XYZ file of C-alpha atoms in Angstrom:
556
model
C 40.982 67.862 14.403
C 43.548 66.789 16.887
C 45.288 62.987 16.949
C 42.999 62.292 20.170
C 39.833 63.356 18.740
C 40.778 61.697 15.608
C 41.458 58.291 17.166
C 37.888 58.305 19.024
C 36.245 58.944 15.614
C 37.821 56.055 14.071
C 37.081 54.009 17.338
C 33.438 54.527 16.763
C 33.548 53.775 13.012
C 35.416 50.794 13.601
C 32.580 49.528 16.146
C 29.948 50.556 14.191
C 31.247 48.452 10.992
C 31.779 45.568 13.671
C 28.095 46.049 14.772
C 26.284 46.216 11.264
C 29.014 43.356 10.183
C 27.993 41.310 13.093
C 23.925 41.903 12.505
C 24.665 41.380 8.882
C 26.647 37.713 9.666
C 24.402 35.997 12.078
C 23.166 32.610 11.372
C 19.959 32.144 13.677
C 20.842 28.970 14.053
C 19.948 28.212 17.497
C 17.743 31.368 17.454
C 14.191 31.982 15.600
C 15.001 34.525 12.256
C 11.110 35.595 13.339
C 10.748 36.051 17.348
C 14.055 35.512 18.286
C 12.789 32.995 20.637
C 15.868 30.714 20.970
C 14.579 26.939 19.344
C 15.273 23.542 20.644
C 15.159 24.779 24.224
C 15.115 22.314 27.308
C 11.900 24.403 28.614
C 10.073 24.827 25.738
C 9.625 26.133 21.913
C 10.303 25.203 18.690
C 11.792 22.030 18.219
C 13.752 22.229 15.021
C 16.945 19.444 13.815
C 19.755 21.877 12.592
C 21.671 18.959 10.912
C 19.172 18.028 8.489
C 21.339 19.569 5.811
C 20.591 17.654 2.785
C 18.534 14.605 1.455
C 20.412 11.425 1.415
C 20.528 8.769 -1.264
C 18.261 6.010 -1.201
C 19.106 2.670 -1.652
C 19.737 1.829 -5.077
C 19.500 5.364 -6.369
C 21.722 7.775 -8.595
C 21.108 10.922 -8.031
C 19.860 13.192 -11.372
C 20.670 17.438 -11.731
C 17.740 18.525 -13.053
C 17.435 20.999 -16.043
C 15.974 21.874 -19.413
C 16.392 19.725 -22.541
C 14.374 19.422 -25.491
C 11.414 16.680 -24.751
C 10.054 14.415 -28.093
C 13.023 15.071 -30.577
C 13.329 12.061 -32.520
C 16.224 11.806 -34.853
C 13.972 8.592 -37.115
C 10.177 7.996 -37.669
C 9.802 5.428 -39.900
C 6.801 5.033 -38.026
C 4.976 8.092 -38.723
C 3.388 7.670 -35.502
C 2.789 11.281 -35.125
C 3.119 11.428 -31.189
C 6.469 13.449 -31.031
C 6.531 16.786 -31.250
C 9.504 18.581 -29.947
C 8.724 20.710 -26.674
C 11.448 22.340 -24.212
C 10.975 21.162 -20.423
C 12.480 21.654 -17.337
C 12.761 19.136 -14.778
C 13.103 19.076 -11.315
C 16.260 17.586 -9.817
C 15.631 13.858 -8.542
C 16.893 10.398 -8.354
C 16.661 7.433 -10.135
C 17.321 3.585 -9.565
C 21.136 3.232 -11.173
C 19.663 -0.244 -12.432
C 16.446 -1.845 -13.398
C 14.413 -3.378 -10.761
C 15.386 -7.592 -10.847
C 14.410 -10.353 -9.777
C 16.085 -10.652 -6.931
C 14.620 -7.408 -5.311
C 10.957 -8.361 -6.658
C 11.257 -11.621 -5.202
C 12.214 -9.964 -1.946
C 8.518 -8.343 -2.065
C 7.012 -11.262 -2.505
C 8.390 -12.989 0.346
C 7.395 -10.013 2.528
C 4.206 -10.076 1.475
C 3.748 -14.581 1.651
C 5.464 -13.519 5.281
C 2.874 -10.909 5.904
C 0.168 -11.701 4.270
C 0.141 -15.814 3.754
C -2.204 -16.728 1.284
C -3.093 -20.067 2.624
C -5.227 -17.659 4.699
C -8.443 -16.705 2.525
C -9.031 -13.006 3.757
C -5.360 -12.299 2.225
C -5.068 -14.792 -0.434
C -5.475 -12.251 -3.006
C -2.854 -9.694 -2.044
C -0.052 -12.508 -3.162
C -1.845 -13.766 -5.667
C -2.562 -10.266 -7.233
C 1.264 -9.224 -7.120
C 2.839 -12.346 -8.808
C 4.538 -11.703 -11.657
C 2.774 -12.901 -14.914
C 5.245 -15.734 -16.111
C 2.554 -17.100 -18.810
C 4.253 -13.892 -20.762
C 7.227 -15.776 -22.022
C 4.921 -18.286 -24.004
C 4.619 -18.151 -27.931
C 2.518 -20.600 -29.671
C 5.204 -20.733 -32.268
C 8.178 -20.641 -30.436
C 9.782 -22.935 -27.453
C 10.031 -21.089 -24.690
C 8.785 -22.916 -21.189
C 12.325 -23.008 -19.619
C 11.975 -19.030 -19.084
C 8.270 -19.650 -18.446
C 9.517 -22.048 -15.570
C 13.033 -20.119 -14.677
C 12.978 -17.037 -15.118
C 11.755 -15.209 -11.774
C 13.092 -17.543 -9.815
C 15.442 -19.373 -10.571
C 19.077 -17.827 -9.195
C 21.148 -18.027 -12.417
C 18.245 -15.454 -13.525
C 18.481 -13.429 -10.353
C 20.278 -10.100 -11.649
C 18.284 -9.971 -14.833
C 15.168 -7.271 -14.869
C 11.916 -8.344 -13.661
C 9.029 -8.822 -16.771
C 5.855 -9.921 -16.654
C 4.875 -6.711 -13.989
C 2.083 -4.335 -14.770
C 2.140 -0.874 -14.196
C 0.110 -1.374 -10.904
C 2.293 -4.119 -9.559
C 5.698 -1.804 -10.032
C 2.822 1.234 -8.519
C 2.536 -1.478 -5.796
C 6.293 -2.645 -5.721
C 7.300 0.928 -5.110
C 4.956 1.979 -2.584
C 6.469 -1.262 -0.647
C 9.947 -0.251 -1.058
C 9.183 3.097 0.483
C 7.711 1.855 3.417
C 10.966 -0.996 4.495
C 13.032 1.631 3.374
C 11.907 4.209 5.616
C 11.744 1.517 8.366
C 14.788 0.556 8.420
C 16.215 4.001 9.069
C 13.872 4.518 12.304
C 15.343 1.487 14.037
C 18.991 2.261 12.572
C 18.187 5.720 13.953
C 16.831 3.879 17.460
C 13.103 5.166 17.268
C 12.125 2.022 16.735
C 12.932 -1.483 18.383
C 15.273 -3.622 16.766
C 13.843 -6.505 15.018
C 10.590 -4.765 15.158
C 10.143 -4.957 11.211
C 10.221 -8.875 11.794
C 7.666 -9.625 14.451
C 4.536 -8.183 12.636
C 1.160 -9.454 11.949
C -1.324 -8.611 8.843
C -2.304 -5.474 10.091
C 0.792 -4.194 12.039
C 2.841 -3.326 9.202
C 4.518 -0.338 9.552
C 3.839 2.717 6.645
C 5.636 5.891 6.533
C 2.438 7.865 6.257
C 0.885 6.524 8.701
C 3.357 6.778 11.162
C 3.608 10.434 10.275
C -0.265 11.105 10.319
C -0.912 8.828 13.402
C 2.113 8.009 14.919
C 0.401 5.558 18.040
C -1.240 3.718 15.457
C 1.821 2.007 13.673
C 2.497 -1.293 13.835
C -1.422 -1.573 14.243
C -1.340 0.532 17.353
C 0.958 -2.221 19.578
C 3.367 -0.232 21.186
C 5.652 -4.219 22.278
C 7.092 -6.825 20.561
C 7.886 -10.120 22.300
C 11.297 -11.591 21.163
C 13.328 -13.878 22.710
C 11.665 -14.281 26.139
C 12.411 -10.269 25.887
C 9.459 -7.512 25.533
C 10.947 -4.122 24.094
C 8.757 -0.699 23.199
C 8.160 -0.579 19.765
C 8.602 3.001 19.511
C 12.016 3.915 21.290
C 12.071 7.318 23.866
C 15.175 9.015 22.928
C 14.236 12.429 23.846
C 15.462 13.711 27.492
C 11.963 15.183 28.197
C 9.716 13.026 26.444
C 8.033 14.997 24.438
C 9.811 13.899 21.166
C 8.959 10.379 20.674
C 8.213 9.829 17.234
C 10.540 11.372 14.084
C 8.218 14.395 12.039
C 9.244 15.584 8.518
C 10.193 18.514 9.597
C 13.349 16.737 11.300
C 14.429 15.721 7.421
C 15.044 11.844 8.638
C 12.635 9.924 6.415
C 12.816 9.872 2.883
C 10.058 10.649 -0.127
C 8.392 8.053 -1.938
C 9.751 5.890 -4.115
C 7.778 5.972 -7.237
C 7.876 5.476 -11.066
C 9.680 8.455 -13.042
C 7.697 10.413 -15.079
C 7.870 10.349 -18.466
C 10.268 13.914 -18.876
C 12.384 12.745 -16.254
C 12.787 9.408 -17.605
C 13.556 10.606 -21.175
C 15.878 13.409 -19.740
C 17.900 10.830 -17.531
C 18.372 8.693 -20.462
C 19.865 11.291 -22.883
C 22.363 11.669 -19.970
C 22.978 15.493 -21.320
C 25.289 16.197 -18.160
C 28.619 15.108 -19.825
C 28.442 17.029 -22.721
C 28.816 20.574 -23.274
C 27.282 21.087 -27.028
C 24.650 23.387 -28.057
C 22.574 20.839 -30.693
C 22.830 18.329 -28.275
C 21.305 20.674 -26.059
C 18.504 21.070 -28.471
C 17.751 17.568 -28.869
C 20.241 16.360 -31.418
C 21.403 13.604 -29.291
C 19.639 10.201 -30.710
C 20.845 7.586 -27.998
C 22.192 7.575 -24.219
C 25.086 7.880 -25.361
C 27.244 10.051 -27.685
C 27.670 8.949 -30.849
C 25.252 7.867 -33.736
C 25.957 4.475 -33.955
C 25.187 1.563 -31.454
C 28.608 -0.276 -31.368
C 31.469 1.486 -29.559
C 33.920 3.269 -31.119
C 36.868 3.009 -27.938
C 39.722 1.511 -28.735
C 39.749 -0.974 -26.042
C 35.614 -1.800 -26.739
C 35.799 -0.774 -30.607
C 32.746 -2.513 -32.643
C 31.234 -3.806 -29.118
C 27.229 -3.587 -29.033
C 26.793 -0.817 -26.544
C 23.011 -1.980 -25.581
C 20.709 -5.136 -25.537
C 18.570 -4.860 -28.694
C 16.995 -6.944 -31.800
C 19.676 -6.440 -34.348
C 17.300 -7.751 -37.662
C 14.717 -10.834 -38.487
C 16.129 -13.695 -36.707
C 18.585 -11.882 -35.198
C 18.722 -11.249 -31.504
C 22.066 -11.439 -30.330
C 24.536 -11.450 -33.627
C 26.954 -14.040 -34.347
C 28.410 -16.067 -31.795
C 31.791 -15.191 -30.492
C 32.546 -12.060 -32.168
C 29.843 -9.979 -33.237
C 27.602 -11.300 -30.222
C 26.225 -8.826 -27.932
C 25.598 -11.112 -25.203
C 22.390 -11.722 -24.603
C 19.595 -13.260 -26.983
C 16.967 -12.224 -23.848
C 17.331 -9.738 -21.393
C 20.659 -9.465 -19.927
C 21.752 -9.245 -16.356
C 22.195 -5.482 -15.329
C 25.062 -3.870 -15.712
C 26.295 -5.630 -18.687
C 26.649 -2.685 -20.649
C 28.668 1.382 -20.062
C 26.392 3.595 -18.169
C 25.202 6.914 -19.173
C 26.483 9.891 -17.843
C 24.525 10.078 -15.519
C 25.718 6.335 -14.064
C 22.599 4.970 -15.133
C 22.450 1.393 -16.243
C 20.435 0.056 -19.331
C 18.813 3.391 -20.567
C 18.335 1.866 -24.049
C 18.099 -1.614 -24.517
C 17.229 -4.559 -21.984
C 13.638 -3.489 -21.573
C 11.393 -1.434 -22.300
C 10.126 0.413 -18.849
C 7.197 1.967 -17.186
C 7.146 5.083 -16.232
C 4.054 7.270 -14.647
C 2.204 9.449 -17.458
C -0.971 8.594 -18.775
C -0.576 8.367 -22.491
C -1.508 10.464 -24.889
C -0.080 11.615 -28.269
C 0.605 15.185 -27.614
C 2.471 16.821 -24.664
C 0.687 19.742 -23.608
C 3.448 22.364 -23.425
C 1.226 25.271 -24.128
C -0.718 24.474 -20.236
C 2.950 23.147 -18.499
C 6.247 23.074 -19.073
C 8.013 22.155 -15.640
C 7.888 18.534 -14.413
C 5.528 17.954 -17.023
C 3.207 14.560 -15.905
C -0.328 13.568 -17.351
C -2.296 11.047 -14.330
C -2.686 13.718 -11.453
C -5.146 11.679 -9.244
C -5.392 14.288 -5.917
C -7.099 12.444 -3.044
C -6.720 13.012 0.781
C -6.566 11.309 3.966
C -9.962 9.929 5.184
C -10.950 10.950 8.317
C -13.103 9.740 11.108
C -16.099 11.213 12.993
C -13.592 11.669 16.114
C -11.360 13.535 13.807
C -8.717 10.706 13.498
C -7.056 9.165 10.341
C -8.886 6.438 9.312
C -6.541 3.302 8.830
C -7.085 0.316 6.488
C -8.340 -3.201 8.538
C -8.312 -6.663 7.266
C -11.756 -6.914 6.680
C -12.019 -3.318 5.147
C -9.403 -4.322 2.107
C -10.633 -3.464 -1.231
C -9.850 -5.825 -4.047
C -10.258 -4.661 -7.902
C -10.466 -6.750 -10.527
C -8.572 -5.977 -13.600
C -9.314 -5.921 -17.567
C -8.019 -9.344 -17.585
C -9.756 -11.025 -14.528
C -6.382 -10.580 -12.644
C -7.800 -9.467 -8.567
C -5.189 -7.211 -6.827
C -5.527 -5.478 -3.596
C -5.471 -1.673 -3.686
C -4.903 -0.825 -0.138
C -2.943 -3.006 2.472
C -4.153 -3.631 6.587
C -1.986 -0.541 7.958
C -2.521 1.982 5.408
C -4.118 5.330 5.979
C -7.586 4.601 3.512
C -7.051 7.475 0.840
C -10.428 9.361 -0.493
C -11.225 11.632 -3.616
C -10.566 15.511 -2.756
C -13.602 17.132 -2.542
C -15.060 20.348 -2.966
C -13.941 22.083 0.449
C -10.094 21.574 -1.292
C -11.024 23.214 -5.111
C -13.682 25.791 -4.257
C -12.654 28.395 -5.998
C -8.816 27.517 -6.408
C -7.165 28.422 -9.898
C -4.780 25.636 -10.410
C -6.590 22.335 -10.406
C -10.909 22.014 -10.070
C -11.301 18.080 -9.581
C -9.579 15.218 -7.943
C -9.085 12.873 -11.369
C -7.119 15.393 -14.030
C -5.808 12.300 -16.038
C -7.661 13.839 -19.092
C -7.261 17.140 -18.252
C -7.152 19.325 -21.998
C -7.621 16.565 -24.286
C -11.196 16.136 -25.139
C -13.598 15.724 -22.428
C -16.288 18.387 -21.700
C -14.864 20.231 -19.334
C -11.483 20.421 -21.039
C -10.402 23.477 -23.300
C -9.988 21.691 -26.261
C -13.469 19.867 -26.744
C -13.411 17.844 -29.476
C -17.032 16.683 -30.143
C -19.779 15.456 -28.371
C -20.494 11.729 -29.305
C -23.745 11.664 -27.417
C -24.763 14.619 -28.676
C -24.360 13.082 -32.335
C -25.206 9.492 -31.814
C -28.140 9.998 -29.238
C -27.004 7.957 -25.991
C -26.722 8.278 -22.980
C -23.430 6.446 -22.410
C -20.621 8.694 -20.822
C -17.697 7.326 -22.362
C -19.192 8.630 -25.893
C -18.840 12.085 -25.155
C -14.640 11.478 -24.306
C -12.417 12.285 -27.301
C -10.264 8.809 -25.784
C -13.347 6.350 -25.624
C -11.619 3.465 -25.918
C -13.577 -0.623 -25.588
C -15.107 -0.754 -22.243
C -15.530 -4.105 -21.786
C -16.229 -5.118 -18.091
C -15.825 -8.752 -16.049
C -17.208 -10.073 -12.492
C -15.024 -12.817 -10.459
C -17.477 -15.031 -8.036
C -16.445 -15.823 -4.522
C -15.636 -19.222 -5.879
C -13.368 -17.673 -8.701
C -15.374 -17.928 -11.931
C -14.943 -14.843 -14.445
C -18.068 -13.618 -16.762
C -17.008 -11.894 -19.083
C -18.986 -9.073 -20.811
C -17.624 -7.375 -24.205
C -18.039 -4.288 -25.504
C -20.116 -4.661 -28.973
C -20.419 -0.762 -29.463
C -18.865 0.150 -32.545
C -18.715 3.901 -32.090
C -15.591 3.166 -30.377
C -12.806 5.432 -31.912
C -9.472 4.590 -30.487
C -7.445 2.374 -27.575
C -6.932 5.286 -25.908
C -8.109 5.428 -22.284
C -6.874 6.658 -18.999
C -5.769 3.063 -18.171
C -3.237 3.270 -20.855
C 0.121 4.116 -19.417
C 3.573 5.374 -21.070
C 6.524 3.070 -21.466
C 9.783 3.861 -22.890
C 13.325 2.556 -23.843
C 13.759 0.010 -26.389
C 13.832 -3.579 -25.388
C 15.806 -7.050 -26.599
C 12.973 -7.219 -29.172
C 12.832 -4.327 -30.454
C 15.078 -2.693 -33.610
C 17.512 -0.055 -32.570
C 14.744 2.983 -34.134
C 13.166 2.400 -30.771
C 16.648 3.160 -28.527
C 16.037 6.811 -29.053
C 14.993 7.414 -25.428
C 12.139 9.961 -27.268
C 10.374 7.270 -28.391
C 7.476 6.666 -27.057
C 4.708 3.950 -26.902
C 1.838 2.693 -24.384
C 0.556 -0.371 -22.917
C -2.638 -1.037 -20.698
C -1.802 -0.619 -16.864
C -3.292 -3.666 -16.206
C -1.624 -6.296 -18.697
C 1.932 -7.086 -18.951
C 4.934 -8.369 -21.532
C 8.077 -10.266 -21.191
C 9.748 -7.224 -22.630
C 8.580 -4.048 -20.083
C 9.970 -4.080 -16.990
C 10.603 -0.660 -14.779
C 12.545 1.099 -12.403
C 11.999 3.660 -9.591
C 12.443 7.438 -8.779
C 12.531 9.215 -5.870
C 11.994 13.330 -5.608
C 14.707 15.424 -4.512
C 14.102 18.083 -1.827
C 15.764 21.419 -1.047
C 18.852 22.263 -3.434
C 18.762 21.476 -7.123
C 22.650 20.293 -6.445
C 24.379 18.172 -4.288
C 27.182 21.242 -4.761
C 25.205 23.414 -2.714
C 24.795 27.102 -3.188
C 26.629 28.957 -5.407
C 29.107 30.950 -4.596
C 28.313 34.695 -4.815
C 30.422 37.603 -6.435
């Protein structure tokens, strides 16, 4: 083979590498990795927002590397409570508030909502009413304790300290709020929405994220101007060159996920704060508080004998001594008074005692689930119209309930897309869920796995709740227009536990509680419906797309 001939050879080599290297290196990003079809075109096709790279952080939130860790490992149980039994989980990344929800943001809800909805108005009087904090929480009819009955929400010296006296449905409520004027405020940061708009509404032109996603036209109850000023603007900004992208989709990665409560595994697995440490038995669920150590005063040499968290020390003893072995609060304690976990999250143990999601029950089912384990799956759907349109929530279609203890909240709002059961046409014949409610799902009730007996067969009745492993007291209670409660009790005595699926999970100890109940395994439950001036709660948000903020890893 001569030099010439040679040479071409290599040539062609050389090109071909180029070729395959170039095939092999292309991005598709302004091109479809299906057709071809170039995307975000002038004159047509896919419209698709390249920069959407990653989630941002919401307001208030850390955000949490998911992973496995060993769920229900408690290092004491004096209690015997029997409700712990160590199972290995893996959870989702996600993010979670760096600080307990306060005062100061709760009473930002409830001027929204006075705003809103004023309750001098009688078809709305109830959706303030029904959100209020329960302040009657603080009183003991041995104890003094009216001037945190009086100041406590609202009075500013108290305005950093968690928020008590919330039910699990008011923080449900609190959250689902927070996601909506979060996700507002980016539109009209963004310019797809007027500024100012989030001011001039009316009870039934609030803006909600899923309704603006579902039925764009119809936000802000489907008035497309706002008046301010002597000025009339669009509420819904054109920022597209050929008008044919006036409202922000998911896919374009703008808006954020709900906020919501945690559930119960990612609460517990944010609290042991397991990213700072690199040690096999903690790993495997030897680690008994947020932070490292087995002891609750600090062992730094700067901090050294320092209470590292907000707890009932012994009888009579809520804060320690004064001026030296005091841990500074003989209440709650204003956020932030304390280290933060590893993960930068405030208050973990201590404080209060928080909500979280899960319906309660005294075994975690491991052997059905173990990823982003949760117990309360309630699937329903968007309800839909003859025409074929989403069916949105008016101010004379508002449905109130009234609670276990008379208390009326709304469970919709004017704006809102009115949510319905799934139905059959979404479980015929799937595998991985049959029914809309699966809160008791495998524990009990007839068509569980696991039946445990059938009361009415036994005891002859026809009542429902006998044939339910969890049949807690059902008693029920009717509030008149004019605001009179009867009150009917339930005199069965075939009852065989408080158990119900009203019955939610809290966790964390509290300022009242001894340090056994610090151990962020612990676990206890409270009625949805009722609250304490110990549980308070903070929120969680889902993460989307990579588990870390790092990205991808790098290959070999």
């Amino acid at each position: 083979m001569n030099k010439t001939l040679a040479f071409r050879v290599f040539m062609v080599l050389v090109t071909t590498g180029l070729l395959i290297s170039c095939n092999n290196s292309r991005d598709y990003k302004d091109s479809s990795r299906a057709t071809g079809w170039k995307m975000n075109a002038r004159e047509g096709g896919f419209k698709y927002n390249p920069k959407a790279k990653e989630q941002e952080t919401g307001p208030g939130l850390i955000f949490i590397e998911g992973g496995t860790f060993t769920m229900g490992k408690v290092q004491d149980d004096p209690m015997h409570d029997w409700n712990n039994t160590p199972t290995q989980q893996h959870v989702q990344s996600f993010y979670m508030d760096e600080t307990e929800v306060t005062n100061l943001m709760y009473l930002e809800y409830l001027d929204w909502l006075k705003s809103v909805f004023p309750p001098s108005q009688e078809n709305y009087r109830q959706i303030y009413q029904g959100a209020l904090p329960d302040t009657l929480v603080w009183r003991n009819r041995l104890g003094y304790n009216e001037v945190m009955t009086n100041n406590y929400l609202r009075h500013p010296a108290y305005a950093n300290y968690p928020v008590v006296g919330v039910s699990w449905i008011q923080a449900v409520e609190f959250s689902n709020w927070r996601t909506d004027r979060v996700n507002e405020l980016i539109l009209e940061e963004e310019g797809y929405t007027a500024r100012g708009a989030r001011y001039d509404v009316e009870p039934g032109e609030t803006f909600s994220t899923q309704t603006y996603l579902n039925a764009p036209t119809q936000t802000y109850g489907g008035k497309d101007s706002i008046t301010r000023g002597g000025r009339t603007s669009e509420r819904i900004t054109d920022r597209s060159e050929d008008s044919t992208n006036l409202y922000v989709q998911r896919k374009d990665g703008l808006l954020l996920p709900s906020y919501r409560l945690p559930t119960e595994a990612e609460w517990e697995y944010a609290a042991l704060g397991l990213v700072g440490l690199r040690n096999y038995n903690v790993y495997r669920g030897r680690k008994k508080y947020p932070w490292d150590g087995q002891y609750t005063r600090s062992n730094k040499r700067r901090s050294r004998g320092d209470q590292l968290a907000n707890f009932k020390q012994g009888d009579g003893d809520y804060g320690g001594i004064a001026g030296w072995s005091d841990d500074g609060a003989d209440i709650t304690a204003e956020v932030k008074s304390y280290e933060a976990n590893d993960f930068g999250l405030y208050d973990m143990a201590g404080n209060v005692a928080e909500w979280v999601a899960d319906v309660y029950r005294p075994i975690v089912d491991d052997e059905f689930n173990d990823f982003n384990y949760y117990r309360g799956n309630v699937y329903t759907k968007n309800a839909i119209t003859e025409d074929g349109k989403v069916k949105l929530v008016t101010a004379d279609s508002i449905v109130y309930d009234t609670l276990s203890n008379g208390r009326i909240v709304a469970r919709n709002l004017p704006g809102e897309i009115l949510q319905v059961p799934v139905g059959e046409e979404e479980t015929y014949q799937r595998t991985n869920f049959s029914k809309s409610d699966n809160r008791d799902f495998r524990d009990g009730d007839k068509r569980s796995s696991r039946r445990y007996q059938s009361f009415a067969d036994e005891y002859n009745t026809d009542d429902a709740n006998e044939e339910r492993m969890y049949n807690s007291p059902k008693s029920k209670i009717f509030t008149d227009s004019t605001g009179q409660m009867e009150i009917q009790y339930d005199q069965s005595n075939r009852r065989t536990t408080l158990i119900d699926n009203e019955v939610r999970v809290y966790k964390g100890g509290s300022w009242r509680d001894r340090d056994y109940w610090l151990d962020p395994a612990q676990r206890r439950y409270f009625p949805q419906d009722m609250a304490t001036d110990y549980i308070g709660f903070r929120c969680a948000m889902s993460r989307v797309g990579s588990k870390s903020k790092k990205g991808k890893r790098p290959r070999n």
